[in-house]
Coordinates of C-alpha atoms and ligand atoms in Angstrom, one line a residue:
M382 CA 116.8 33.5 138.5
I383 CA 114.8 36.1 136.8
R384 CA 112.5 36.3 139.8
K385 CA 115.4 36.7 142.1
H386 CA 116.8 39.5 139.9
L387 CA 113.4 41.2 139.9
Q388 CA 113.1 40.9 143.6
Q389 CA 116.6 42.4 144.0
H390 CA 115.6 45.1 141.6
C391 CA 112.5 45.9 143.5
L392 CA 114.4 45.8 146.8
S393 CA 117.0 48.3 145.5
A394 CA 114.2 50.5 144.1
L395 CA 112.5 50.4 147.5
L396 CA 115.8 51.2 149.2
L397 CA 116.4 54.1 146.8
L398 CA 112.9 55.4 147.5
C399 CA 113.5 55.2 151.2
T400 CA 116.8 57.0 150.8
V401 CA 115.2 59.7 148.7
A402 CA 112.3 60.0 151.2
T403 CA 114.7 60.2 154.1
Q404 CA 116.7 62.9 152.3
I405 CA 113.5 64.8 151.5
S406 CA 112.3 64.7 155.1
V407 CA 115.8 65.6 156.4
A408 CA 115.8 68.5 154.0
A409 CA 112.3 69.5 155.1
E410 CA 113.3 69.3 158.7
T411 CA 116.7 71.1 158.4
P412 CA 116.0 74.2 160.4
F413 CA 116.7 77.6 158.9
P414 CA 116.0 81.0 160.4
R415 CA 112.6 82.5 159.8
P416 CA 111.7 86.0 160.8
Q417 CA 108.1 85.1 161.8
Q418 CA 107.1 88.6 160.8
S419 CA 106.8 90.2 157.4
A420 CA 108.0 93.6 156.3
I421 CA 107.4 96.0 153.4
A422 CA 109.1 99.3 152.7
S423 CA 107.7 100.9 149.6
P424 CA 107.6 104.5 148.3
H425 CA 103.8 104.6 148.2
P426 CA 101.2 103.7 150.9
Q427 CA 98.9 102.1 148.3
A428 CA 101.7 99.9 147.1
T429 CA 102.6 98.8 150.7
A430 CA 98.9 98.1 151.3
A431 CA 98.7 95.9 148.1
G432 CA 101.8 93.9 149.2
R433 CA 100.3 93.4 152.6
E434 CA 97.0 92.3 151.1
I435 CA 98.8 89.6 149.0
L436 CA 100.9 88.3 152.0
V437 CA 97.7 88.1 154.1
A438 CA 96.1 86.2 151.2
G439 CA 98.8 83.5 151.6
G440 CA 101.3 84.8 149.0
N441 CA 105.0 84.9 149.6
A442 CA 107.5 87.8 149.2
F443 CA 107.6 87.2 145.4
D444 CA 103.8 87.4 145.0
A445 CA 103.9 90.5 147.1
A446 CA 106.6 91.9 144.9
V447 CA 104.3 91.4 141.9
A448 CA 101.5 93.3 143.8
V449 CA 103.8 96.1 144.8
S450 CA 105.3 96.5 141.3
A451 CA 102.0 96.5 139.6
T452 CA 100.5 99.0 142.0
L453 CA 103.5 101.3 141.7
A454 CA 102.9 101.1 137.9
V455 CA 99.5 102.6 138.6
V456 CA 100.2 105.2 141.4
E457 CA 103.6 106.3 140.3
P458 CA 103.1 106.5 136.5
Y459 CA 106.2 108.8 136.5
G460 CA 108.5 106.3 138.2
S461 CA 108.1 102.8 136.7
G462 CA 105.5 100.7 134.9
L463 CA 104.6 98.2 132.3
G464 CA 106.4 100.4 129.7
G465 CA 109.6 100.2 131.7
G466 CA 112.0 97.7 133.3
G467 CA 114.1 97.1 136.4
F468 CA 116.0 94.7 138.5
F469 CA 114.7 92.3 141.2
L470 CA 117.2 90.9 143.7
L471 CA 115.6 87.8 145.3
R472 CA 116.5 85.9 148.5
Q473 CA 115.1 82.4 148.6
S474 CA 114.9 81.1 152.1
G475 CA 115.7 77.4 152.8
A476 CA 118.3 75.1 154.3
Q477 CA 120.6 76.7 151.7
T478 CA 119.8 80.3 151.1
G479 CA 119.5 81.1 147.4
Y480 CA 120.1 84.4 145.7
V481 CA 118.8 85.3 142.2
F482 CA 119.0 88.5 140.1
L483 CA 116.2 89.0 137.7
D484 CA 117.4 91.4 135.0
A485 CA 114.2 92.9 133.5
R486 CA 116.2 95.8 132.0
E487 CA 114.7 97.1 128.7
K488 CA 116.5 96.2 125.5
A489 CA 117.3 98.3 122.5
P490 CA 114.9 97.6 119.6
I491 CA 116.1 95.4 116.7
K492 CA 116.3 98.4 114.4
A493 CA 118.4 100.4 116.8
T494 CA 121.8 101.3 115.5
Y495 CA 125.0 102.8 116.9
D496 CA 124.1 106.2 115.5
L497 CA 120.4 106.1 116.2
Y498 CA 120.3 109.6 117.6
R499 CA 122.8 111.3 115.3
R500 CA 121.4 113.8 112.7
D501 CA 123.8 115.7 110.4
G502 CA 126.7 114.4 112.3
K503 CA 125.5 115.5 115.8
V504 CA 123.7 113.5 118.5
Q505 CA 120.3 115.0 119.2
T506 CA 119.7 114.5 122.9
A507 CA 115.9 115.2 122.7
L508 CA 115.5 112.1 120.5
S509 CA 116.7 109.8 123.3
L510 CA 114.6 111.5 125.9
N511 CA 111.2 112.2 124.6
G512 CA 108.8 110.3 122.3
P513 CA 108.7 106.7 121.1
L514 CA 112.2 106.7 119.6
A515 CA 113.5 107.1 123.1
A516 CA 111.8 103.9 124.3
A517 CA 113.6 100.6 124.7
I518 CA 111.6 97.3 124.8
P519 CA 109.9 96.9 128.2
G520 CA 110.9 94.2 130.6
L521 CA 108.7 94.7 133.7
P522 CA 105.7 92.7 132.4
A523 CA 108.0 89.6 131.7
A524 CA 109.5 89.9 135.2
L525 CA 106.0 89.9 136.8
V526 CA 105.1 86.7 134.9
E527 CA 108.5 85.1 135.9
L528 CA 108.0 86.1 139.6
A529 CA 104.5 84.5 139.7
E530 CA 105.3 81.4 137.7
R531 CA 108.7 80.4 139.0
Y532 CA 108.9 81.9 142.5
G533 CA 105.4 82.8 143.8
K534 CA 102.5 80.8 145.2
L535 CA 99.6 82.7 143.7
P536 CA 98.5 83.3 140.1
L537 CA 99.1 86.7 138.6
S538 CA 95.4 87.3 138.5
I539 CA 95.3 87.4 142.3
S540 CA 98.6 89.3 142.9
M541 CA 97.7 91.9 140.3
A542 CA 94.1 92.4 141.5
P543 CA 94.9 95.4 143.8
A544 CA 96.6 97.2 141.0
I545 CA 93.9 96.6 138.5
R546 CA 91.3 97.8 141.0
L547 CA 93.3 101.1 141.6
A548 CA 93.7 101.6 137.9
Y549 CA 90.0 101.6 137.4
Q550 CA 89.2 103.6 140.5
G551 CA 91.9 106.2 140.2
F552 CA 94.3 107.5 142.8
P553 CA 94.6 111.0 144.3
V554 CA 97.4 113.3 143.1
D555 CA 100.0 113.8 145.8
R556 CA 102.9 116.2 146.1
I557 CA 105.5 113.9 144.5
Y558 CA 103.2 113.4 141.5
Q559 CA 102.9 117.2 141.2
Q560 CA 106.7 117.7 141.3
R561 CA 107.3 115.0 138.7
A562 CA 104.6 116.3 136.4
T563 CA 105.9 119.8 136.7
A564 CA 109.4 118.6 135.8
R565 CA 108.0 117.0 132.6
L566 CA 105.2 119.4 131.8
T567 CA 106.3 120.5 128.3
A568 CA 106.9 116.9 127.2
L569 CA 103.6 115.7 128.7
R570 CA 101.7 118.6 126.9
D571 CA 103.3 117.5 123.6
D572 CA 101.8 114.1 123.8
P573 CA 98.0 114.2 123.6
E574 CA 97.4 110.8 125.2
S575 CA 99.8 111.6 128.2
A576 CA 98.2 115.1 128.5
R577 CA 94.7 113.6 128.6
L578 CA 95.6 111.0 131.2
F579 CA 98.0 112.9 133.5
L580 CA 97.2 116.6 133.1
R581 CA 94.0 118.6 133.6
G582 CA 93.4 121.3 131.0
G583 CA 97.1 121.1 130.1
E584 CA 98.2 121.9 133.6
V585 CA 99.5 119.8 136.6
P586 CA 96.4 118.6 138.4
A587 CA 95.5 119.9 141.9
L588 CA 96.3 117.9 145.0
G589 CA 93.7 115.2 145.5
T590 CA 92.5 115.1 141.8
L591 CA 91.6 111.5 141.0
I592 CA 93.7 109.9 138.1
P593 CA 91.7 106.9 136.8
Q594 CA 93.5 104.8 134.1
P595 CA 90.9 102.5 132.6
E596 CA 93.0 101.6 129.5
L597 CA 95.9 100.6 131.8
A598 CA 93.4 98.5 133.8
V599 CA 92.5 96.6 130.7
T600 CA 96.2 96.1 129.8
L601 CA 97.0 95.0 133.3
N602 CA 94.1 92.6 133.2
R603 CA 95.2 91.1 130.0
L604 CA 98.7 90.4 131.4
A605 CA 97.1 89.1 134.7
N606 CA 94.9 86.6 132.8
N607 CA 97.1 85.6 129.8
G608 CA 100.7 86.0 131.2
R609 CA 103.4 86.7 128.7
A610 CA 101.0 86.4 125.7
G611 CA 98.9 89.0 127.3
F612 CA 101.5 91.7 126.7
Y613 CA 104.2 90.5 124.3
S614 CA 101.8 89.2 121.6
G615 CA 98.1 89.7 120.9
L616 CA 96.1 92.8 121.2
T617 CA 98.4 94.7 123.6
A618 CA 101.5 94.0 121.5
Q619 CA 99.7 95.0 118.3
S620 CA 98.5 98.3 119.8
M621 CA 102.0 99.1 121.2
V622 CA 103.8 98.4 117.9
H623 CA 101.2 100.3 116.0
G624 CA 101.2 103.3 118.4
V625 CA 105.0 103.5 118.5
R626 CA 105.4 103.4 114.7
A627 CA 102.6 105.8 114.0
A628 CA 104.4 108.4 116.2
G629 CA 107.8 107.9 114.6
G630 CA 109.3 104.9 116.6
I631 CA 111.0 101.8 115.3
W632 CA 109.6 98.9 117.2
K633 CA 108.7 95.7 115.4
P634 CA 106.4 92.9 116.6
E635 CA 109.5 90.6 117.0
D636 CA 110.9 93.1 119.5
L637 CA 108.1 92.4 121.9
Y638 CA 107.7 88.7 121.0
Q639 CA 111.4 88.0 121.5
Y640 CA 111.9 90.0 124.7
Q641 CA 113.2 87.8 127.5
I642 CA 114.3 88.7 131.0
A643 CA 117.8 87.4 132.0
T644 CA 118.2 85.4 135.2
R645 CA 121.7 86.2 136.4
A646 CA 123.9 85.3 139.4
P647 CA 124.0 88.3 141.7
L648 CA 127.3 90.0 142.3
R649 CA 128.6 88.6 145.6
F650 CA 131.5 90.0 147.5
R651 CA 132.7 88.8 150.9
L652 CA 133.4 91.6 153.4
D653 CA 134.8 91.4 157.0
D654 CA 132.7 90.2 160.0
Q655 CA 131.4 87.2 158.0
R656 CA 129.3 89.7 156.1
E657 CA 128.6 89.4 152.4
L658 CA 127.4 92.0 149.9
I659 CA 124.8 90.6 147.5
S660 CA 124.0 93.1 144.8
A661 CA 123.3 94.0 141.2
P662 CA 125.8 92.6 138.5
P663 CA 126.1 94.2 135.0
P664 CA 124.2 95.5 133.2
S665 CA 124.1 97.4 136.5
A666 CA 127.3 99.2 137.4
G667 CA 126.0 99.7 141.0
G668 CA 127.0 96.4 142.6
A669 CA 130.6 96.7 141.5
A670 CA 130.8 100.3 142.7
L671 CA 129.4 99.2 146.1
A672 CA 131.8 96.2 146.4
Q673 CA 134.8 98.4 145.5
S674 CA 133.7 101.1 147.9
L675 CA 133.1 98.8 150.8
M676 CA 136.3 96.9 150.3
M677 CA 138.4 100.2 150.1
L678 CA 136.7 101.5 153.2
Q679 CA 137.7 98.3 155.0
Q680 CA 141.3 99.5 154.6
L681 CA 140.5 102.8 156.1
P682 CA 139.7 103.9 159.7
W683 CA 136.2 105.3 158.7
R684 CA 134.4 104.1 161.8
E685 CA 136.6 106.1 164.2
A686 CA 136.9 109.2 162.0
D687 CA 135.0 112.4 162.7
K688 CA 132.4 113.6 160.2
V689 CA 134.7 115.5 157.8
Q690 CA 137.3 112.8 157.8
R691 CA 134.7 110.1 157.2
A692 CA 133.2 112.2 154.3
H693 CA 136.8 112.5 152.9
Y694 CA 137.2 108.7 152.9
V695 CA 133.7 108.1 151.4
L696 CA 134.3 110.7 148.7
E697 CA 137.7 109.3 147.8
V698 CA 136.4 105.7 147.5
L699 CA 133.5 106.8 145.5
R700 CA 135.7 108.8 143.1
R701 CA 137.8 105.7 142.5
A702 CA 134.9 103.3 142.2
Y703 CA 132.9 105.5 139.8
R704 CA 136.0 105.9 137.6
D705 CA 135.8 102.2 136.7
R706 CA 132.2 102.4 135.5
G707 CA 133.3 103.2 132.0
L708 CA 134.6 99.6 131.7
L709 CA 131.1 98.0 132.1
G710 CA 128.2 97.3 129.8
D711 CA 125.6 94.7 129.0
P712 CA 127.3 91.3 129.7
D713 CA 125.5 89.7 126.8
F714 CA 127.4 92.1 124.5
V715 CA 130.6 93.1 126.1
A716 CA 133.1 91.5 128.4
N717 CA 132.9 93.0 131.9
P718 CA 136.3 93.0 133.6
L719 CA 134.8 92.3 137.1
N720 CA 137.8 90.1 138.1
H721 CA 139.9 93.1 137.6
V722 CA 137.7 95.8 139.2
L723 CA 136.9 93.5 142.2
D724 CA 140.4 92.1 142.7
R725 CA 141.3 92.6 146.3
E726 CA 144.9 93.5 145.7
Y727 CA 143.9 96.1 143.2
L728 CA 141.4 97.6 145.7
V729 CA 143.9 97.6 148.5
H730 CA 146.3 99.4 146.1
L731 CA 143.5 101.9 145.1
A732 CA 142.7 102.6 148.8
G733 CA 146.4 103.2 149.4
S734 CA 146.3 106.0 146.8
I735 CA 144.0 108.0 149.1
A736 CA 145.9 110.8 150.8
P737 CA 144.9 111.1 154.5
H738 CA 143.7 114.7 154.4
E739 CA 143.6 115.9 150.8
A740 CA 141.3 115.4 147.9
T741 CA 142.8 113.6 144.9
P742 CA 142.0 115.6 141.8
S743 CA 140.1 113.3 139.4
A744 CA 142.3 114.5 136.6
S745 CA 145.3 113.0 138.4
L746 CA 143.7 109.5 138.3
E747 CA 143.9 107.6 135.0
P748 CA 140.7 108.6 133.2
A749 CA 137.7 106.3 132.5
P750 CA 134.7 107.4 130.4
P751 CA 131.9 109.1 132.4
W752 CA 128.2 109.2 131.6
R753 CA 125.0 110.9 132.5
E754 CA 121.6 109.7 133.7
G755 CA 118.0 110.3 134.2
E756 CA 115.9 111.6 137.1
H757 CA 113.2 109.2 138.2
T758 CA 112.6 105.6 139.2
T759 CA 111.3 103.6 142.2
H760 CA 112.4 101.0 144.7
F761 CA 110.9 98.7 147.3
A762 CA 111.8 95.9 149.7
I763 CA 109.8 93.0 151.0
L764 CA 110.6 90.2 153.5
D765 CA 108.1 87.4 154.2
N766 CA 107.6 85.2 157.3
D767 CA 109.8 82.5 155.9
G768 CA 112.7 84.7 155.1
N769 CA 112.1 85.1 151.4
A770 CA 113.0 88.6 150.4
V771 CA 113.0 91.0 147.4
A772 CA 114.7 94.3 146.8
A773 CA 113.6 95.8 143.5
T774 CA 114.5 99.0 141.6
L775 CA 112.2 99.7 138.7
S776 CA 112.4 102.5 136.2
V777 CA 111.1 104.3 133.2
N778 CA 114.1 106.7 133.5
L779 CA 113.1 110.4 133.4
P780 CA 109.8 111.3 135.2
F781 CA 107.0 109.9 133.0
G782 CA 109.7 108.1 130.9
A783 CA 109.6 109.3 127.2
A784 CA 106.3 111.2 128.1
F785 CA 104.7 109.0 125.5
T786 CA 101.6 107.0 126.4
V787 CA 100.7 104.4 123.7
P788 CA 97.1 105.3 122.7
G789 CA 94.5 102.9 124.0
T790 CA 96.9 100.9 126.3
G791 CA 97.6 103.4 129.2
V792 CA 101.2 102.3 128.9
V793 CA 103.7 105.1 129.5
L794 CA 106.9 104.2 127.6
N795 CA 110.4 104.5 129.1
D796 CA 113.2 106.6 127.7
E797 CA 115.9 104.2 128.9
M798 CA 117.7 104.5 125.5
D799 CA 119.2 107.6 127.0
D800 CA 121.2 105.4 129.4
F801 CA 123.3 104.3 126.5
A802 CA 126.3 106.4 125.5
A803 CA 124.6 107.8 122.3
D804 CA 128.0 109.2 121.3
P805 CA 130.8 106.9 122.6
Q806 CA 133.6 108.7 120.7
G807 CA 132.6 112.3 121.3
S808 CA 130.9 114.1 124.1
N809 CA 127.2 114.3 125.0
A810 CA 125.0 117.3 125.7
Y811 CA 126.7 117.8 129.1
G812 CA 130.2 117.8 127.5
L813 CA 130.9 114.3 128.9
A814 CA 132.6 111.5 126.9
G815 CA 130.7 108.3 126.3
S816 CA 132.0 104.7 126.6
Q817 CA 132.4 102.1 123.9
A818 CA 131.2 99.3 126.3
N819 CA 127.8 101.1 126.6
S820 CA 127.3 102.1 122.9
I821 CA 123.9 101.4 121.3
A822 CA 123.3 98.0 119.5
A823 CA 120.2 96.1 118.6
G824 CA 118.9 94.0 121.5
K825 CA 121.5 95.4 123.9
R826 CA 120.6 96.6 127.5
P827 CA 121.8 100.1 128.5
L828 CA 124.1 100.3 131.5
S829 CA 122.3 101.1 134.7
S830 CA 123.1 102.4 138.2
M831 CA 120.2 100.7 139.9
S832 CA 121.6 98.7 142.8
P833 CA 119.1 96.6 144.8
S834 CA 121.4 95.1 147.5
F835 CA 121.5 92.9 150.5
L836 CA 124.1 92.7 153.3
E837 CA 123.9 89.4 155.0
S838 CA 125.8 87.7 157.8
P839 CA 124.9 84.6 159.9
N840 CA 123.1 86.9 162.3
E841 CA 121.6 89.6 160.2
F842 CA 120.0 90.3 156.9
A843 CA 119.6 93.9 155.6
A844 CA 118.1 95.2 152.3
F845 CA 118.9 98.5 150.6
G846 CA 118.0 100.4 147.4
T847 CA 116.8 103.7 146.0
P848 CA 116.1 105.6 142.8
G849 CA 118.4 108.5 141.9
G850 CA 120.3 107.8 138.6
S851 CA 124.1 108.0 138.9
R852 CA 123.8 108.9 142.6
I853 CA 122.2 105.5 143.5
P854 CA 125.4 103.7 144.5
S855 CA 126.6 106.5 146.7
M856 CA 123.2 106.8 148.4
V857 CA 123.1 103.0 149.0
L858 CA 126.7 103.2 150.3
L859 CA 125.8 106.0 152.8
S860 CA 122.9 103.9 154.1
M861 CA 125.1 100.8 154.4
L862 CA 127.6 102.8 156.4
E863 CA 124.8 103.9 158.8
Y864 CA 123.9 100.3 159.3
L865 CA 127.5 99.1 159.6
G866 CA 128.2 101.9 162.1
G867 CA 125.4 100.6 164.3
Q868 CA 122.9 103.4 163.7
P869 CA 119.1 102.8 164.1
I870 CA 117.2 101.8 160.9
A871 CA 115.4 105.2 160.7
S872 CA 118.7 106.9 160.0
W873 CA 119.7 104.7 157.1
P874 CA 117.4 106.3 154.6
A875 CA 117.3 109.7 156.4
V876 CA 121.0 110.4 156.6
P877 CA 121.9 113.6 154.7
R878 CA 123.5 112.8 151.3
Y879 CA 126.6 113.7 149.5
H880 CA 128.0 112.3 146.3
H881 CA 131.1 112.1 144.1
Q882 CA 131.2 110.3 140.7
Y883 CA 134.8 111.0 139.6
L884 CA 133.7 113.4 136.8
P885 CA 132.7 116.1 137.1
D886 CA 135.2 116.5 139.9
V887 CA 132.7 118.0 142.3
V888 CA 131.0 117.0 145.6
E889 CA 127.2 117.2 145.2
H890 CA 125.4 117.5 148.6
E891 CA 122.1 118.1 150.2
S892 CA 121.7 121.4 152.0
D893 CA 121.9 119.8 155.4
A894 CA 124.8 117.4 154.7
F895 CA 127.5 119.7 156.1
S896 CA 127.6 122.6 158.5
Q897 CA 129.4 125.8 157.3
D898 CA 132.5 124.8 159.3
E899 CA 132.5 121.3 157.8
M900 CA 132.2 122.8 154.3
T901 CA 135.1 125.1 154.9
Q902 CA 137.2 122.1 156.1
L903 CA 136.3 120.1 153.0
Q904 CA 137.1 123.0 150.8
S905 CA 140.5 123.4 152.4
R906 CA 141.2 119.8 151.6
G907 CA 140.6 120.6 147.9
Y908 CA 137.0 119.7 147.4
R909 CA 134.7 121.7 145.1
L910 CA 131.2 121.6 146.7
K911 CA 127.9 122.0 144.9
E912 CA 124.6 122.1 146.8
V913 CA 121.8 120.2 144.9
P914 CA 118.4 122.0 144.9
R915 CA 116.3 119.3 146.6
G916 CA 116.6 116.2 148.7
Y917 CA 117.2 113.4 146.3
G918 CA 116.6 109.7 146.4
N919 CA 113.9 107.6 148.0
Q920 CA 115.5 104.8 149.9
Q921 CA 113.6 101.8 151.3
V922 CA 115.3 99.5 153.8
L923 CA 114.7 96.4 155.9
L924 CA 116.5 94.7 158.8
W925 CA 116.0 91.2 160.1
D926 CA 117.9 90.2 163.3
K927 CA 118.0 86.5 162.8
T928 CA 119.0 85.8 166.4
G929 CA 116.0 87.5 167.9
K930 CA 113.8 87.1 164.8
H931 CA 113.1 90.8 165.0
V932 CA 112.2 92.7 161.8
E933 CA 112.3 96.4 161.1
A934 CA 111.6 98.5 158.0
A935 CA 112.1 102.2 157.1
S936 CA 111.2 104.5 154.3
D937 CA 113.0 107.6 153.1
P938 CA 111.6 110.7 154.9
R939 CA 112.0 112.5 151.5
G940 CA 109.2 110.5 150.0
L941 CA 105.6 109.3 150.9
G942 CA 106.5 105.8 151.8
V943 CA 105.0 104.1 154.9
P944 CA 106.9 101.0 156.1
E945 CA 105.0 98.2 157.8
T946 CA 106.0 95.1 159.8
F947 CA 103.3 92.6 160.6
D948 CA 102.4 89.0 160.9
P949 CA 100.2 88.1 158.0
K950 CA 98.8 85.1 159.8
V951 CA 97.4 87.2 162.6
R952 CA 94.0 88.5 161.8
Q953 CA 93.8 92.3 162.3
T954 CA 90.8 93.6 164.2
A955 CA 89.2 96.7 163.0
P956 CA 90.2 99.7 165.2
Ligands
LIG1135 O1 119.1 102.7 135.2 C1 119.5 103.8 135.6 O2 120.5 103.9 136.1 C2 118.6 105.0 135.4 N1 117.7 104.8 134.3 C3 117.8 105.2 136.7 C4 117.1 106.5 136.7 C5 116.8 106.9 138.1 O3 117.1 106.3 139.0 C6 116.2 108.2 138.2 N2 115.8 108.4 139.5 N3 115.5 109.3 140.2

């Protein structure tokens, strides 16, 4: 009896095993599209080269994202880095495509309070912009560890090797470095460690000057070898807390020790033509603005419209989408009414409030609290041969962040605290009101505009993203419209830019966005135009045509990026 029972038991166990094995092999055999080529679009040739090196070494898109992020931390010390944070949007290829949003946004220190920047009743803007009091707790190092441990195939020590090499060797100063250092010259001069590393004789270095960062190399190496413990505890953490406090900051060891990235469900929004937007959820306001804008545009004949009429539609949907930003904040602290702002009936109604030929004064719309933002950041996109993909926007906020380098670590700290509404009730230095949802609180993440995004349909996959503060969502939208309008990939990042953010009620535009005649037409519709002094943004985009397996990439002509498409399995012969 017992024997029979055992036999039956074994038989069912065997059957179960067979079933599981069959399921596994069915799953393994279920075909899914693969591009068979890889692509990288990044803002710096050295970062693209690092990503390529890691794909050729057998890494996947997530390992390459580690390599590109770590390299950008070295060659764009003004844009992103270990002292900053960012968002990684991941596409995991497979029989079922998976999407993940890694929120590595910096968090306010434990000692941060609602009135952190108020002195004698007035908010002091400089305190949230320069020096260690402006710095929130960095998230990028934790994101690199997560990417390598949970999603990648290679250890951090391999994926970070190109960056560590470059930090020791140094990289030559380029024109973008010069622009950013010039913009932050006074703040860099004020911090002896930043001045020593990033200036020469207190001046912006000449083109081609080598910038070695040996202390950063040691810090990167510690992270590469020890993972989380190599940054958030131990020697690096001790130096950071000590350096910040000695210069007037408020960090505590627990701030670093307790920092965790958040793995969130991306914002997903179904569009027409079986297309879906996959983008950044709060604490980014960007994904919601893109979903709202695209949905409103679906109600309008933008494709057939001439340039001025199309600009009118775009400006009006942006005006309405940006108005709702004041409702959003860190989802771990405030309720984000996404159901409301993404409700289709609500958006159809909003689109219906757009007059066919006239600007709607923002003052005539119900007000929502506006905000202000910083001026530098970075973005890249990667697709591997299997269809795994990453779009990542990383930041230290203003160029060179808080312009404070922690002595002995080479780590430039962010000034992301300035993305909070330092004065939710009153107005900030620009005369703009803040929002309660984005007020300062210990451990809270400041609201962001960073919007790494995908548009995916059964036949195509496209990735978008750019730095550019509050203008990020409008830049991404304009690139998406180029794509949806059937334009070649080179024009997605190149298209001249214009922007509206509800308040101030003005259209900011690049000098070549409109002809004189088009400007006159827009003015007669009631728009106030303001030319912005330089080309802004640095968009990096990818396209994978799943039917033909064809892959393309493009970098913004305003930057230094060199896009590449290649098959990492094919050995390159020396030219
Ligand atoms: O998170 C944000 O929205 C800002 N800290 C991003 C700043 C930025 O993109 C500046 N870029 N040029």
